[in-house]
PDB file of C-alpha atoms in Angstrom:
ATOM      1  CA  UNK A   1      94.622-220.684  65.767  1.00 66.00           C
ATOM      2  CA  UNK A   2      97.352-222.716  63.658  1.00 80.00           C
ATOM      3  CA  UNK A   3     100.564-223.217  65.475  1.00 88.00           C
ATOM      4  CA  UNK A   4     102.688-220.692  63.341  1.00 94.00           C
ATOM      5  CA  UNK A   5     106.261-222.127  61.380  1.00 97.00           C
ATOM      6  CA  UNK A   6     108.887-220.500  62.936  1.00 98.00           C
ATOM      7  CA  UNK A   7     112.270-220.434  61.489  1.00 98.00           C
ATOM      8  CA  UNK A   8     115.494-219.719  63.895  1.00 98.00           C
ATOM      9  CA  UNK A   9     118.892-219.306  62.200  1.00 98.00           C
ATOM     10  CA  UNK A  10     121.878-219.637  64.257  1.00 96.00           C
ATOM     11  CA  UNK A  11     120.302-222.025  66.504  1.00 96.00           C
ATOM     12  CA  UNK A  12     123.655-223.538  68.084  1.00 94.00           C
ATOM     13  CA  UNK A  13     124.660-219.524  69.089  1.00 93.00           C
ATOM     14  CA  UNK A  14     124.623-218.493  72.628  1.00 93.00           C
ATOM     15  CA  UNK A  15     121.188-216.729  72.073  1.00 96.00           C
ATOM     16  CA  UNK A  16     119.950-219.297  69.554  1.00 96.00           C
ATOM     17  CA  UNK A  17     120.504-222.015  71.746  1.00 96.00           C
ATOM     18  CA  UNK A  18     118.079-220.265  74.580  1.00 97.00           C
ATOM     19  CA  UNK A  19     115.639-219.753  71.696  1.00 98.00           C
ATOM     20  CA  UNK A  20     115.207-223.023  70.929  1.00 97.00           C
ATOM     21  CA  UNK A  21     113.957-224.017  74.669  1.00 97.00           C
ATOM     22  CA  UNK A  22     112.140-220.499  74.479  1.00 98.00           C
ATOM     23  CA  UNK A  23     109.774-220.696  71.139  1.00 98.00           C
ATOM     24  CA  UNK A  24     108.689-223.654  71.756  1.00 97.00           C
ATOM     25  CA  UNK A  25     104.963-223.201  73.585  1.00 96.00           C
ATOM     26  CA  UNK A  26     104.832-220.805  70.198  1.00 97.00           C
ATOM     27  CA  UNK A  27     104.677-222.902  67.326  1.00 96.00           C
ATOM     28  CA  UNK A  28     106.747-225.564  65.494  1.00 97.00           C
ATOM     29  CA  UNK A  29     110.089-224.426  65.025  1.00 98.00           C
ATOM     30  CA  UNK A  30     112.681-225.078  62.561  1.00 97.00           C
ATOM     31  CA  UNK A  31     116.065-224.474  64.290  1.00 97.00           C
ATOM     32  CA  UNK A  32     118.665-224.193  61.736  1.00 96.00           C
ATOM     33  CA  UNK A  33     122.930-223.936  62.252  1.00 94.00           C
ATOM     34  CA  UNK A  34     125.607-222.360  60.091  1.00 89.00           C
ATOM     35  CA  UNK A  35     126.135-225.789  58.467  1.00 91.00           C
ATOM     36  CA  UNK A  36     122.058-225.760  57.815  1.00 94.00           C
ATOM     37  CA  UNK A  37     121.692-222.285  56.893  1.00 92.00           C
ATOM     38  CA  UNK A  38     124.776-220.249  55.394  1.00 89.00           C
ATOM     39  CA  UNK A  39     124.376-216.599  55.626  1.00 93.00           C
ATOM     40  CA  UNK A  40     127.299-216.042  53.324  1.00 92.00           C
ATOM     41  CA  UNK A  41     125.274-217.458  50.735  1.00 92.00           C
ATOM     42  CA  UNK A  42     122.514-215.425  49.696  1.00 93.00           C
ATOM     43  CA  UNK A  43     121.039-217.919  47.164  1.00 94.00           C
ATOM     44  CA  UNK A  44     121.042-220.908  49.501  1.00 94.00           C
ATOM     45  CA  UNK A  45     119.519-218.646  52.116  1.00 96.00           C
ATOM     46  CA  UNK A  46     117.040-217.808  49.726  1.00 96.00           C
ATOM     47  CA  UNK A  47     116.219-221.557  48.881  1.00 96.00           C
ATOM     48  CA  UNK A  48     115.887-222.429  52.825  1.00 96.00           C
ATOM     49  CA  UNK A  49     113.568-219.665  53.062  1.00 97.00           C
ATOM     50  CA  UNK A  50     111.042-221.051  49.764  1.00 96.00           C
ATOM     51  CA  UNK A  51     111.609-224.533  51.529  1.00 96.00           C
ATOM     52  CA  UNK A  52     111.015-223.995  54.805  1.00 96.00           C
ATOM     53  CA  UNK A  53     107.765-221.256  54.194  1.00 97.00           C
ATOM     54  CA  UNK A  54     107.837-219.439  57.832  1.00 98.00           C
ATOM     55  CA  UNK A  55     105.450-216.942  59.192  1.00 97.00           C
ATOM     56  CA  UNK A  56     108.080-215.933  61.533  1.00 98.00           C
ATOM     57  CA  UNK A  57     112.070-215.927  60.871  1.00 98.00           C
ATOM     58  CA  UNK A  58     114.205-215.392  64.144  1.00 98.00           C
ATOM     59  CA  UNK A  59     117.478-214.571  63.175  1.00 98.00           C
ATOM     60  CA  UNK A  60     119.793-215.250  65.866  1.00 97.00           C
ATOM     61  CA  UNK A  61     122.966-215.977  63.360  1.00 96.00           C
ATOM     62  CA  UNK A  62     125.739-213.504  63.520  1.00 96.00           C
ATOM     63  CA  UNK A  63     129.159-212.393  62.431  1.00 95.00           C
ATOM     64  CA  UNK A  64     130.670-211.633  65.551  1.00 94.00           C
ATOM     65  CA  UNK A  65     134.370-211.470  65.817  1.00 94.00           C
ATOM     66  CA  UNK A  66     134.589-207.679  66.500  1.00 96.00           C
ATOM     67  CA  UNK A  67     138.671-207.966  66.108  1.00 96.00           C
ATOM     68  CA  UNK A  68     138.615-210.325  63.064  1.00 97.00           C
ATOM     69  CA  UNK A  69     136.281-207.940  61.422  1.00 97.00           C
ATOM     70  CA  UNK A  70     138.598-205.112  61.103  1.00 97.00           C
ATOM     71  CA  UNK A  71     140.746-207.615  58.132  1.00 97.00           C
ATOM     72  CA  UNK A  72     137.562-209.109  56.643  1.00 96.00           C
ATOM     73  CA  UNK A  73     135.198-206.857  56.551  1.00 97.00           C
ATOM     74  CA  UNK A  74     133.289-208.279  53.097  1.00 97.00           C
ATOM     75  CA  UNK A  75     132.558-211.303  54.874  1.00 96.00           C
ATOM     76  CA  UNK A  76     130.964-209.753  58.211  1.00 97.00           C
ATOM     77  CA  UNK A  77     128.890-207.357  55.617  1.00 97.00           C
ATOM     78  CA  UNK A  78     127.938-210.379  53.847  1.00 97.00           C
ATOM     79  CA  UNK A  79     126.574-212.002  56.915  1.00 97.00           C
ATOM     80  CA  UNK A  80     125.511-208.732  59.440  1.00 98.00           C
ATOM     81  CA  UNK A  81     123.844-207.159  56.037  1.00 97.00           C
ATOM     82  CA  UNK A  82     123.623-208.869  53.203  1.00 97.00           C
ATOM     83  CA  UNK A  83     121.422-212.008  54.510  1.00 97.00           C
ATOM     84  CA  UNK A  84     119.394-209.961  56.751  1.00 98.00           C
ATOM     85  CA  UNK A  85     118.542-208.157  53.524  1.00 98.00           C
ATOM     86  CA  UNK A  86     117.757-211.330  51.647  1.00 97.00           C
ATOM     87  CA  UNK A  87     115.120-212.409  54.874  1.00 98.00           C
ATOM     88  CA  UNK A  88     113.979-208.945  55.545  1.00 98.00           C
ATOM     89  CA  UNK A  89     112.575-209.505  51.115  1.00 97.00           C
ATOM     90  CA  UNK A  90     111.035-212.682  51.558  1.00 98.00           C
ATOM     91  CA  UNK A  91     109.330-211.119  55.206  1.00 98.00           C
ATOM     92  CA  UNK A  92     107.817-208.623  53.323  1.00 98.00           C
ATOM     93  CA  UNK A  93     106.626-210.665  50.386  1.00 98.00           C
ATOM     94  CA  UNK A  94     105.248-213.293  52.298  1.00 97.00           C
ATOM     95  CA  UNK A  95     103.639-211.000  55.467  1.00 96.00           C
ATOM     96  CA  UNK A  96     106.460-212.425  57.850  1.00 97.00           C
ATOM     97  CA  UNK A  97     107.594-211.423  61.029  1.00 98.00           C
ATOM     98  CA  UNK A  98     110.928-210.917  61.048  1.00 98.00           C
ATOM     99  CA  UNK A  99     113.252-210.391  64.549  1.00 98.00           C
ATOM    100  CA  UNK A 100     116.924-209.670  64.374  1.00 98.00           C
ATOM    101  CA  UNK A 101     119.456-209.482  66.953  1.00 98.00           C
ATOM    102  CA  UNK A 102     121.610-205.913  66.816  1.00 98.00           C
ATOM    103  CA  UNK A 103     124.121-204.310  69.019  1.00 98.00           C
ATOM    104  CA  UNK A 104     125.735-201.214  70.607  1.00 98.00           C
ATOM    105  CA  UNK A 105     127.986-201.159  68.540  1.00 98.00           C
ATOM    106  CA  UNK A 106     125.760-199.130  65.798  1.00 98.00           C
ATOM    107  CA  UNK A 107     127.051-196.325  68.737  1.00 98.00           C
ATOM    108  CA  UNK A 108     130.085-194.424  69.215  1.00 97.00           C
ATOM    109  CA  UNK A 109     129.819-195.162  72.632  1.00 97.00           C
ATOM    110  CA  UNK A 110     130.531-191.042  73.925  1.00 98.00           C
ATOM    111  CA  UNK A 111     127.052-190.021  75.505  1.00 98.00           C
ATOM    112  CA  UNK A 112     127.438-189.367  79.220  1.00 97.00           C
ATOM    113  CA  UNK A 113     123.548-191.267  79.505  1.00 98.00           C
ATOM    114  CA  UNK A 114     122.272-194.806  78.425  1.00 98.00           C
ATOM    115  CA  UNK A 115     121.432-194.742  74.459  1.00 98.00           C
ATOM    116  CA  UNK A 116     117.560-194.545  73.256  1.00 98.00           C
ATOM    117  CA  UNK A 117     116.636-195.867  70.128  1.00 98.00           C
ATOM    118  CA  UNK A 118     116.623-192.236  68.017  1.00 97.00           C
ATOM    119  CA  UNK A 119     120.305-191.195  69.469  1.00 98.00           C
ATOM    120  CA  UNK A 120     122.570-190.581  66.621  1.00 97.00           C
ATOM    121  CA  UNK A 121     124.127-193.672  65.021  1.00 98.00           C
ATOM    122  CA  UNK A 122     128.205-193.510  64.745  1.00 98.00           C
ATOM    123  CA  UNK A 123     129.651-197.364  64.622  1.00 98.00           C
ATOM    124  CA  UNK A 124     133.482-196.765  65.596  1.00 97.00           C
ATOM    125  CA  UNK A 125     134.588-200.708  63.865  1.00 98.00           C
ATOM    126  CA  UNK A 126     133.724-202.849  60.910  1.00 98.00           C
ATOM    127  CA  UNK A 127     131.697-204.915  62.946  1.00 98.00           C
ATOM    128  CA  UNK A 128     129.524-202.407  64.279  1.00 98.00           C
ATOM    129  CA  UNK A 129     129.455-200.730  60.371  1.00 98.00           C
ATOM    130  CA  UNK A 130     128.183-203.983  59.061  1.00 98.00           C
ATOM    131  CA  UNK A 131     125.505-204.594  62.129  1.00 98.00           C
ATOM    132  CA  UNK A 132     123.938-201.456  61.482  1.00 98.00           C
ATOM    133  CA  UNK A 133     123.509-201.910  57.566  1.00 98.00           C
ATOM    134  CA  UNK A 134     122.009-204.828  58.438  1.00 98.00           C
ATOM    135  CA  UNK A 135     119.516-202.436  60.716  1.00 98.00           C
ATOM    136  CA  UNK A 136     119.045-200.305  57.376  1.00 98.00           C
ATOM    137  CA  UNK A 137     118.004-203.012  55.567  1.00 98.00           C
ATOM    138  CA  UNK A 138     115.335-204.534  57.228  1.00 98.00           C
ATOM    139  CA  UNK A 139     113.378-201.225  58.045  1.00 98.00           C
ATOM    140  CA  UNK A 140     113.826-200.188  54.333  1.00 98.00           C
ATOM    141  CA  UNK A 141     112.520-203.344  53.263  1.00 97.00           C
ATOM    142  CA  UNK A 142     108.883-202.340  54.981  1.00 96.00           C
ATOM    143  CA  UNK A 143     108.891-205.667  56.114  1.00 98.00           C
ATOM    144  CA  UNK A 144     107.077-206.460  59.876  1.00 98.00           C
ATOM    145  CA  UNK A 145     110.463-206.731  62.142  1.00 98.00           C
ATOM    146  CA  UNK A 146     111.672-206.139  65.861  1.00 98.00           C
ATOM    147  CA  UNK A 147     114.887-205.329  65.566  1.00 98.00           C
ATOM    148  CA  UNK A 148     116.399-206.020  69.367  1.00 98.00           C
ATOM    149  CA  UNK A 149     119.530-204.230  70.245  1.00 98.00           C
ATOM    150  CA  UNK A 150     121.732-205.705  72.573  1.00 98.00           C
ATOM    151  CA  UNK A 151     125.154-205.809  74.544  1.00 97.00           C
ATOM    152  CA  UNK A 152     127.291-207.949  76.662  1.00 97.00           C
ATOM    153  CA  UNK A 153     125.898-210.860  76.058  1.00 95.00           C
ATOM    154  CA  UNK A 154     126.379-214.449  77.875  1.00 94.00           C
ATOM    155  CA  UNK A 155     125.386-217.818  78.590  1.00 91.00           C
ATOM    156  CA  UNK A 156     125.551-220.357  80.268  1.00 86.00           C
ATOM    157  CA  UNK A 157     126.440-222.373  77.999  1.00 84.00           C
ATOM    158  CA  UNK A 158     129.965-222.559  76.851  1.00 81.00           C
ATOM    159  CA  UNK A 159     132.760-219.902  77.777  1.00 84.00           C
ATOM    160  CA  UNK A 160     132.136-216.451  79.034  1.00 90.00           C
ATOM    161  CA  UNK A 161     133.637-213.363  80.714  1.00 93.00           C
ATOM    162  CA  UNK A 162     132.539-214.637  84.363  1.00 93.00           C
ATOM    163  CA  UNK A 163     133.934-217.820  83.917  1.00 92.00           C
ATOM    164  CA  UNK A 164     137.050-216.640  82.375  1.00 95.00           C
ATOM    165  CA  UNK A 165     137.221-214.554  85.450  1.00 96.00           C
ATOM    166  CA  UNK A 166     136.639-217.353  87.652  1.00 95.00           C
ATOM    167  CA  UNK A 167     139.207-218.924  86.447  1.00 95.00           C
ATOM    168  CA  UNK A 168     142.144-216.810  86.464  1.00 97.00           C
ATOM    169  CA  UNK A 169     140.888-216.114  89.805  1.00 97.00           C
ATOM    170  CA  UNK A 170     141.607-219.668  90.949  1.00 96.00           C
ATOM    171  CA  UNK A 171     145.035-219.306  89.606  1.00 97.00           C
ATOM    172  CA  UNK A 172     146.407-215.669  90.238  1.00 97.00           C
ATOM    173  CA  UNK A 173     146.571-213.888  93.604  1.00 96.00           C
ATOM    174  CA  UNK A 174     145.945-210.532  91.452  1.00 97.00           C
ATOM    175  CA  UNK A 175     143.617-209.594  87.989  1.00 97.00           C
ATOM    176  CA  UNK A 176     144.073-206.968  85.787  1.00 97.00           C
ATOM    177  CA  UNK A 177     140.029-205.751  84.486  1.00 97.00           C
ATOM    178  CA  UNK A 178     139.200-202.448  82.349  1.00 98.00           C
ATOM    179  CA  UNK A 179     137.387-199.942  83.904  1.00 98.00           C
ATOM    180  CA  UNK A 180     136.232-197.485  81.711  1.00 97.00           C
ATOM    181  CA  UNK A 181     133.784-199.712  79.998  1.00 98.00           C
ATOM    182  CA  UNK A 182     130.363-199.862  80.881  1.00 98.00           C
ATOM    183  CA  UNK A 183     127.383-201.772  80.498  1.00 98.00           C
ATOM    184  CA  UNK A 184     125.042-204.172  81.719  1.00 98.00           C
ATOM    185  CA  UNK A 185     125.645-208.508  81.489  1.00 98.00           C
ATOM    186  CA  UNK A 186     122.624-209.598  80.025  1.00 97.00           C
ATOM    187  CA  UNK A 187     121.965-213.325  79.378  1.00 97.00           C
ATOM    188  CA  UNK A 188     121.144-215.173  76.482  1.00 96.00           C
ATOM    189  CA  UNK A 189     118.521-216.138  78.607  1.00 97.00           C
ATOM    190  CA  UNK A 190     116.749-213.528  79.467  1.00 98.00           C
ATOM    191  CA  UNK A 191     117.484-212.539  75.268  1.00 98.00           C
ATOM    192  CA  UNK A 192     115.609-215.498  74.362  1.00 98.00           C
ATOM    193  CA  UNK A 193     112.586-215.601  77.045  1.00 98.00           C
ATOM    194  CA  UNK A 194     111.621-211.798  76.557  1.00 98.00           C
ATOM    195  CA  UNK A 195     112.099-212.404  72.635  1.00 98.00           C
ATOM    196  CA  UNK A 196     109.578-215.373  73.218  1.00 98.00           C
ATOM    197  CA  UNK A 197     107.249-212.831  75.118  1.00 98.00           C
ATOM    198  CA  UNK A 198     107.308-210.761  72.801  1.00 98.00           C
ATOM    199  CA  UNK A 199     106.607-212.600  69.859  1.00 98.00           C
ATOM    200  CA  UNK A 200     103.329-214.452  71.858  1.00 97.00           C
ATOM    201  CA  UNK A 201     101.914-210.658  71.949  1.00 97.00           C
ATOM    202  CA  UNK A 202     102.617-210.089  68.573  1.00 97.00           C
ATOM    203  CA  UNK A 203     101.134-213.498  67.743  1.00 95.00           C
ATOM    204  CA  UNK A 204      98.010-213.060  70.424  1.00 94.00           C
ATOM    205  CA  UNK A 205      96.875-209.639  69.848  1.00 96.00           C
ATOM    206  CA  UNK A 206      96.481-208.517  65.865  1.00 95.00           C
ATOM    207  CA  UNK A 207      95.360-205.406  66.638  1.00 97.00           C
ATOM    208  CA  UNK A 208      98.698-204.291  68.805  1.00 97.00           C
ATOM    209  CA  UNK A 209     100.854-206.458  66.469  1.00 96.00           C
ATOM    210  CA  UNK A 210      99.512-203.468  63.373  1.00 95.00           C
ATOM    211  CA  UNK A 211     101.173-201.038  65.441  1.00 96.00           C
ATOM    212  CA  UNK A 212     104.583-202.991  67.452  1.00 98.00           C
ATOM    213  CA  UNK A 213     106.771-203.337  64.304  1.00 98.00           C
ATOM    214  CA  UNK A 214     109.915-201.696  64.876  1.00 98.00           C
ATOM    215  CA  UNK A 215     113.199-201.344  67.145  1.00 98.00           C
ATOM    216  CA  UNK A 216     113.745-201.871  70.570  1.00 98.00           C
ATOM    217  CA  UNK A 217     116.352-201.917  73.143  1.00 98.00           C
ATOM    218  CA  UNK A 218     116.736-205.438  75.337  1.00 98.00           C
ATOM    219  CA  UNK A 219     119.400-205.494  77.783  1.00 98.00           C
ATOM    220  CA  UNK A 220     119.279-206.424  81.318  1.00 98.00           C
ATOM    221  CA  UNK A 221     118.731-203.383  83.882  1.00 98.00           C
ATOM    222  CA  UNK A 222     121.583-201.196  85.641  1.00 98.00           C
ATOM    223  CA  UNK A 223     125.086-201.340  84.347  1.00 98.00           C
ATOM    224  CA  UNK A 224     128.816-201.825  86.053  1.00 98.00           C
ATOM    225  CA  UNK A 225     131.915-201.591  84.853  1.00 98.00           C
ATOM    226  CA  UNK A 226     133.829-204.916  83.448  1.00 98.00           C
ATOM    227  CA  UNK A 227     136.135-204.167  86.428  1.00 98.00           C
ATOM    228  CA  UNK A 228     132.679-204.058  88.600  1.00 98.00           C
ATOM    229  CA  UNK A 229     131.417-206.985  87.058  1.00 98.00           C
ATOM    230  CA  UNK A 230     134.485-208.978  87.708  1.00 97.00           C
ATOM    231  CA  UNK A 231     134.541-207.965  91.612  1.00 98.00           C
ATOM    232  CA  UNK A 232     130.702-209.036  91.953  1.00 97.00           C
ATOM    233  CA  UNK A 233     131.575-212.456  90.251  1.00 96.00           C
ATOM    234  CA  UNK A 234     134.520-212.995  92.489  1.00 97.00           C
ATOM    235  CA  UNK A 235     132.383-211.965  95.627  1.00 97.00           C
ATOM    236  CA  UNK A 236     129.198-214.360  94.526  1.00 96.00           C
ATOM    237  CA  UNK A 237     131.837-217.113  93.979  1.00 96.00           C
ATOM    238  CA  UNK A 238     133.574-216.974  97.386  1.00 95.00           C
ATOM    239  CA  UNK A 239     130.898-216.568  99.124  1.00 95.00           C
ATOM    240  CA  UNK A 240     129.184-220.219  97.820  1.00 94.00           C
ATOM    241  CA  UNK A 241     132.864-221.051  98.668  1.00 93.00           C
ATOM    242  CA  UNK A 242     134.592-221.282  96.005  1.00 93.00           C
ATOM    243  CA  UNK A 243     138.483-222.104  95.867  1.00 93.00           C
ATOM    244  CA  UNK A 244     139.806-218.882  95.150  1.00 96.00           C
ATOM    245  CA  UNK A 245     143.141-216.965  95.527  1.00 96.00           C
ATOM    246  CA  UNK A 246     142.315-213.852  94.415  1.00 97.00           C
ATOM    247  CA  UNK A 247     139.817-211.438  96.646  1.00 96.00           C
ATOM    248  CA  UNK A 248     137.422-209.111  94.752  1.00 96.00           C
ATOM    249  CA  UNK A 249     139.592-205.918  96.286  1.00 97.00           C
ATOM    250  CA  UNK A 250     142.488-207.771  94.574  1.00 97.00           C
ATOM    251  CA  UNK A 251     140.949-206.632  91.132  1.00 97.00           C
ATOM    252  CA  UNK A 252     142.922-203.670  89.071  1.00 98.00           C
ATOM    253  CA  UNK A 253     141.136-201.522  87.314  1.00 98.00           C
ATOM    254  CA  UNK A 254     142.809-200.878  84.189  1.00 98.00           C
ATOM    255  CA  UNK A 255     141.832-198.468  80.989  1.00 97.00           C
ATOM    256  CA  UNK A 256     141.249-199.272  77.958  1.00 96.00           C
ATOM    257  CA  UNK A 257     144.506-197.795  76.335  1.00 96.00           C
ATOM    258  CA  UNK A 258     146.082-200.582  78.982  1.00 96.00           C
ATOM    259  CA  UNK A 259     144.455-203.301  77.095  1.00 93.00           C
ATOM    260  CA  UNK A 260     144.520-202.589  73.371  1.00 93.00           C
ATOM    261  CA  UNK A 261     142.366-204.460  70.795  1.00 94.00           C
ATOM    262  CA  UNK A 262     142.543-204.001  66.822  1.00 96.00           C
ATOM    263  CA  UNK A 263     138.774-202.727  67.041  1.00 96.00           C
ATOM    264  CA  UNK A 264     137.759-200.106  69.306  1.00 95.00           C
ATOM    265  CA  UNK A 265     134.844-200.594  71.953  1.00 96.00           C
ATOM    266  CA  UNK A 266     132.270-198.086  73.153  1.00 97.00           C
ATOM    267  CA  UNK A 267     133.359-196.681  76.286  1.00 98.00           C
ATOM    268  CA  UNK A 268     129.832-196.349  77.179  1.00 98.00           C
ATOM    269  CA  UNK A 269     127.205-199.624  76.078  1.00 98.00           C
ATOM    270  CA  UNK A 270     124.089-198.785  78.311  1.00 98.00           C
ATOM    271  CA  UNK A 271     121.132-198.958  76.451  1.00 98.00           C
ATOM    272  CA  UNK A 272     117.929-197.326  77.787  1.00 98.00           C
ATOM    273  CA  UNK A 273     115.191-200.308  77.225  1.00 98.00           C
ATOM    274  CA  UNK A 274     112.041-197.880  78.355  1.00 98.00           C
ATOM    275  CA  UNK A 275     110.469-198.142  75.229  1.00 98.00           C
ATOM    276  CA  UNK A 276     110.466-202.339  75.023  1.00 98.00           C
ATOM    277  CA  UNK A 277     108.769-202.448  78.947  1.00 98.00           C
ATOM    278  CA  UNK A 278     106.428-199.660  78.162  1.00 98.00           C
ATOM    279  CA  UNK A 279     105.229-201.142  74.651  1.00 98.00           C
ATOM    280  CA  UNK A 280     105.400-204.976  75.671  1.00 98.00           C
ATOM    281  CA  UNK A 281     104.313-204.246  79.586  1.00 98.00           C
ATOM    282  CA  UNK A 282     107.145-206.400  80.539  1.00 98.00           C
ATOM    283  CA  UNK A 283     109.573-206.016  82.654  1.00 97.00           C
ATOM    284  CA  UNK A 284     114.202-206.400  82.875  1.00 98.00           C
ATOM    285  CA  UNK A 285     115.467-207.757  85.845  1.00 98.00           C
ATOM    286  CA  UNK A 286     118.717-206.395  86.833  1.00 98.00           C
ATOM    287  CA  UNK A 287     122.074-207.513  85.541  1.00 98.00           C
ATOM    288  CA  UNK A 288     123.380-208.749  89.098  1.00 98.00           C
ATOM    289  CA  UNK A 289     120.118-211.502  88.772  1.00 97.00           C
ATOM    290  CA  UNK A 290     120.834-213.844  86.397  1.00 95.00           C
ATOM    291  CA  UNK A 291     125.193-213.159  86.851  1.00 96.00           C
ATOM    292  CA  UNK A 292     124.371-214.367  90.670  1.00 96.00           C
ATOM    293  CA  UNK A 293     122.189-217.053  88.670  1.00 95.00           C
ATOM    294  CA  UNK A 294     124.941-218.297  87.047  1.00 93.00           C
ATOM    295  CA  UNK A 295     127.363-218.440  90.052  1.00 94.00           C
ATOM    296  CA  UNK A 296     124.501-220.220  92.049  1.00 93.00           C
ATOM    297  CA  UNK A 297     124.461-223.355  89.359  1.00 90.00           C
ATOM    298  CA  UNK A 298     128.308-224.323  88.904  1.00 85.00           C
ATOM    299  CA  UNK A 299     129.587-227.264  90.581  1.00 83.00           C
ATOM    300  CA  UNK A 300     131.903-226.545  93.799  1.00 75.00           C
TER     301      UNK A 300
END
């Protein structure tokens, strides 16, 4: 069996970056950045597409400033739906695979239990308006896709909401952390290596590839609340013994009309991922496993 071309766009992203490390064993891949590959630009997307020739496109590029998207909305429908449009055509012209990277936010966020795939969709922001267009698109298209929802994402890499916490924490004797906003921390990581699972299946087995196509749910398992997951950072973080002033019972909770943002958030972002583990026979660790992960590898 030939190696398969594998394109990844975004691949400087918090979940691209992962993928790059994470396709690998699968075939040669192409990883592309917003400098390489434009999104914005339909007809340049369309010309890295006819250069590059892939048998799979992993699109890992995103518009995701939820706030900034409430003023420009053109340009994060441009990006969230127009170009996934533009690679969901070519993927069905040229018997692709195509995966894309969605979000919660295609939810209103009200249901009392953790969203399946078939709940009603009700995006509450521009952001979440343009993600789930983007949705629309590809399955229209009758192209060969996994669409992977997703939702508090990290890494590592870079900045993110542990860190941030970590570091107020070494500077304030008190924090200030909404509530009544839940959800599970799921890592770029485990994004990237279950995507990479997935697609080795898909690759492996023809016969249960003819049947996969379609959406799925990929977050990690369990959920807390960003107050929670701001007490269990602390917590992890003093207990390797790091410099802290401020105690994990020294954590507010706070609401979300405490705290407010130009786009609104879905109180409630757990997404039910039965249907991925059940297909895929794989299976979600929970949230608190890679979060302590991360606490475990910074410097003291």
């Amino acid at each position: 069996m030939n190696p398969p071309r594998i394109l990844l766009l975004g691949a400087d992203g918090q979940v691209g970056w992962e993928l790059r490390r994470a396709l690998l064993p699968l075939g040669e891949v192409l990883p592309l950045n917003r400098t390489q590959a434009d999104l914005g630009d339909r007809s340049a997307l369309r010309a890295v597409l006819d250069r590059t020739r892939p048998q799979f496109i992993v699109n890992a590029a995103a518009y995701t400033a939820v706030d900034k998207a409430e003023t420009e909305p053109e340009l994060a429908q441009r990006i969230n739906a127009d170009a996934p449009q533009v690679l969901a055509d070519y993927a069905a012209a040229h018997e692709a695979w195509l995966v894309h990277f969605s979000t919660d936010y295609v939810f209103d966020g009200t249901k009392p239990a953790p969203y399946v795939e078939t709940d009603p969709l009700k995006p509450q922001s521009a952001y979440g308006r343009s993600k789930l267009a983007g949705e629309q698109a590809i399955t229209a298209s009758g192209c060969r896709h996994l669409i992977l929802r997703t939702s508090w994402v990290y890494a590592a890499r870079g900045g993110n909401f542990a860190k941030t916490m970590l570091k107020l924490a070494a500077e304030r004797d008190s924090l200030r952390v909404i509530a009544d906003q839940v959800g599970a921390p799921t890592s770029a990581e485990l994004i990237a290596d279950t995507t990479a699972q997935m697609l080795h299946r898909l690759r492996t087995d023809p016969a249960f590839a003819a049947q996969a196509s379609g959406l799925y749910h990929l977050t990690a398992q369990g959920s807390t609340s960003w107050h929670g997951y701001a007490q269990f950072v602390i917590a992890a973080a003093a207990a390797r013994g790091l410099p802290l002033r401020c105690a994990p019972e020294q954590v507010q909770a706070i609401t979300t009309a405490d705290y407010p943002l130009p786009a609104p958030r879905p109180a409630n972002s757990r997404l039910d991922c039965s249907k991925l583990q059940t297909t895929f026979d794989l299976f979600l660790p929970p949230w608190q496993t890679q979060v302590q992960r991360l606490i475990d590898e910074l410097p003291l």
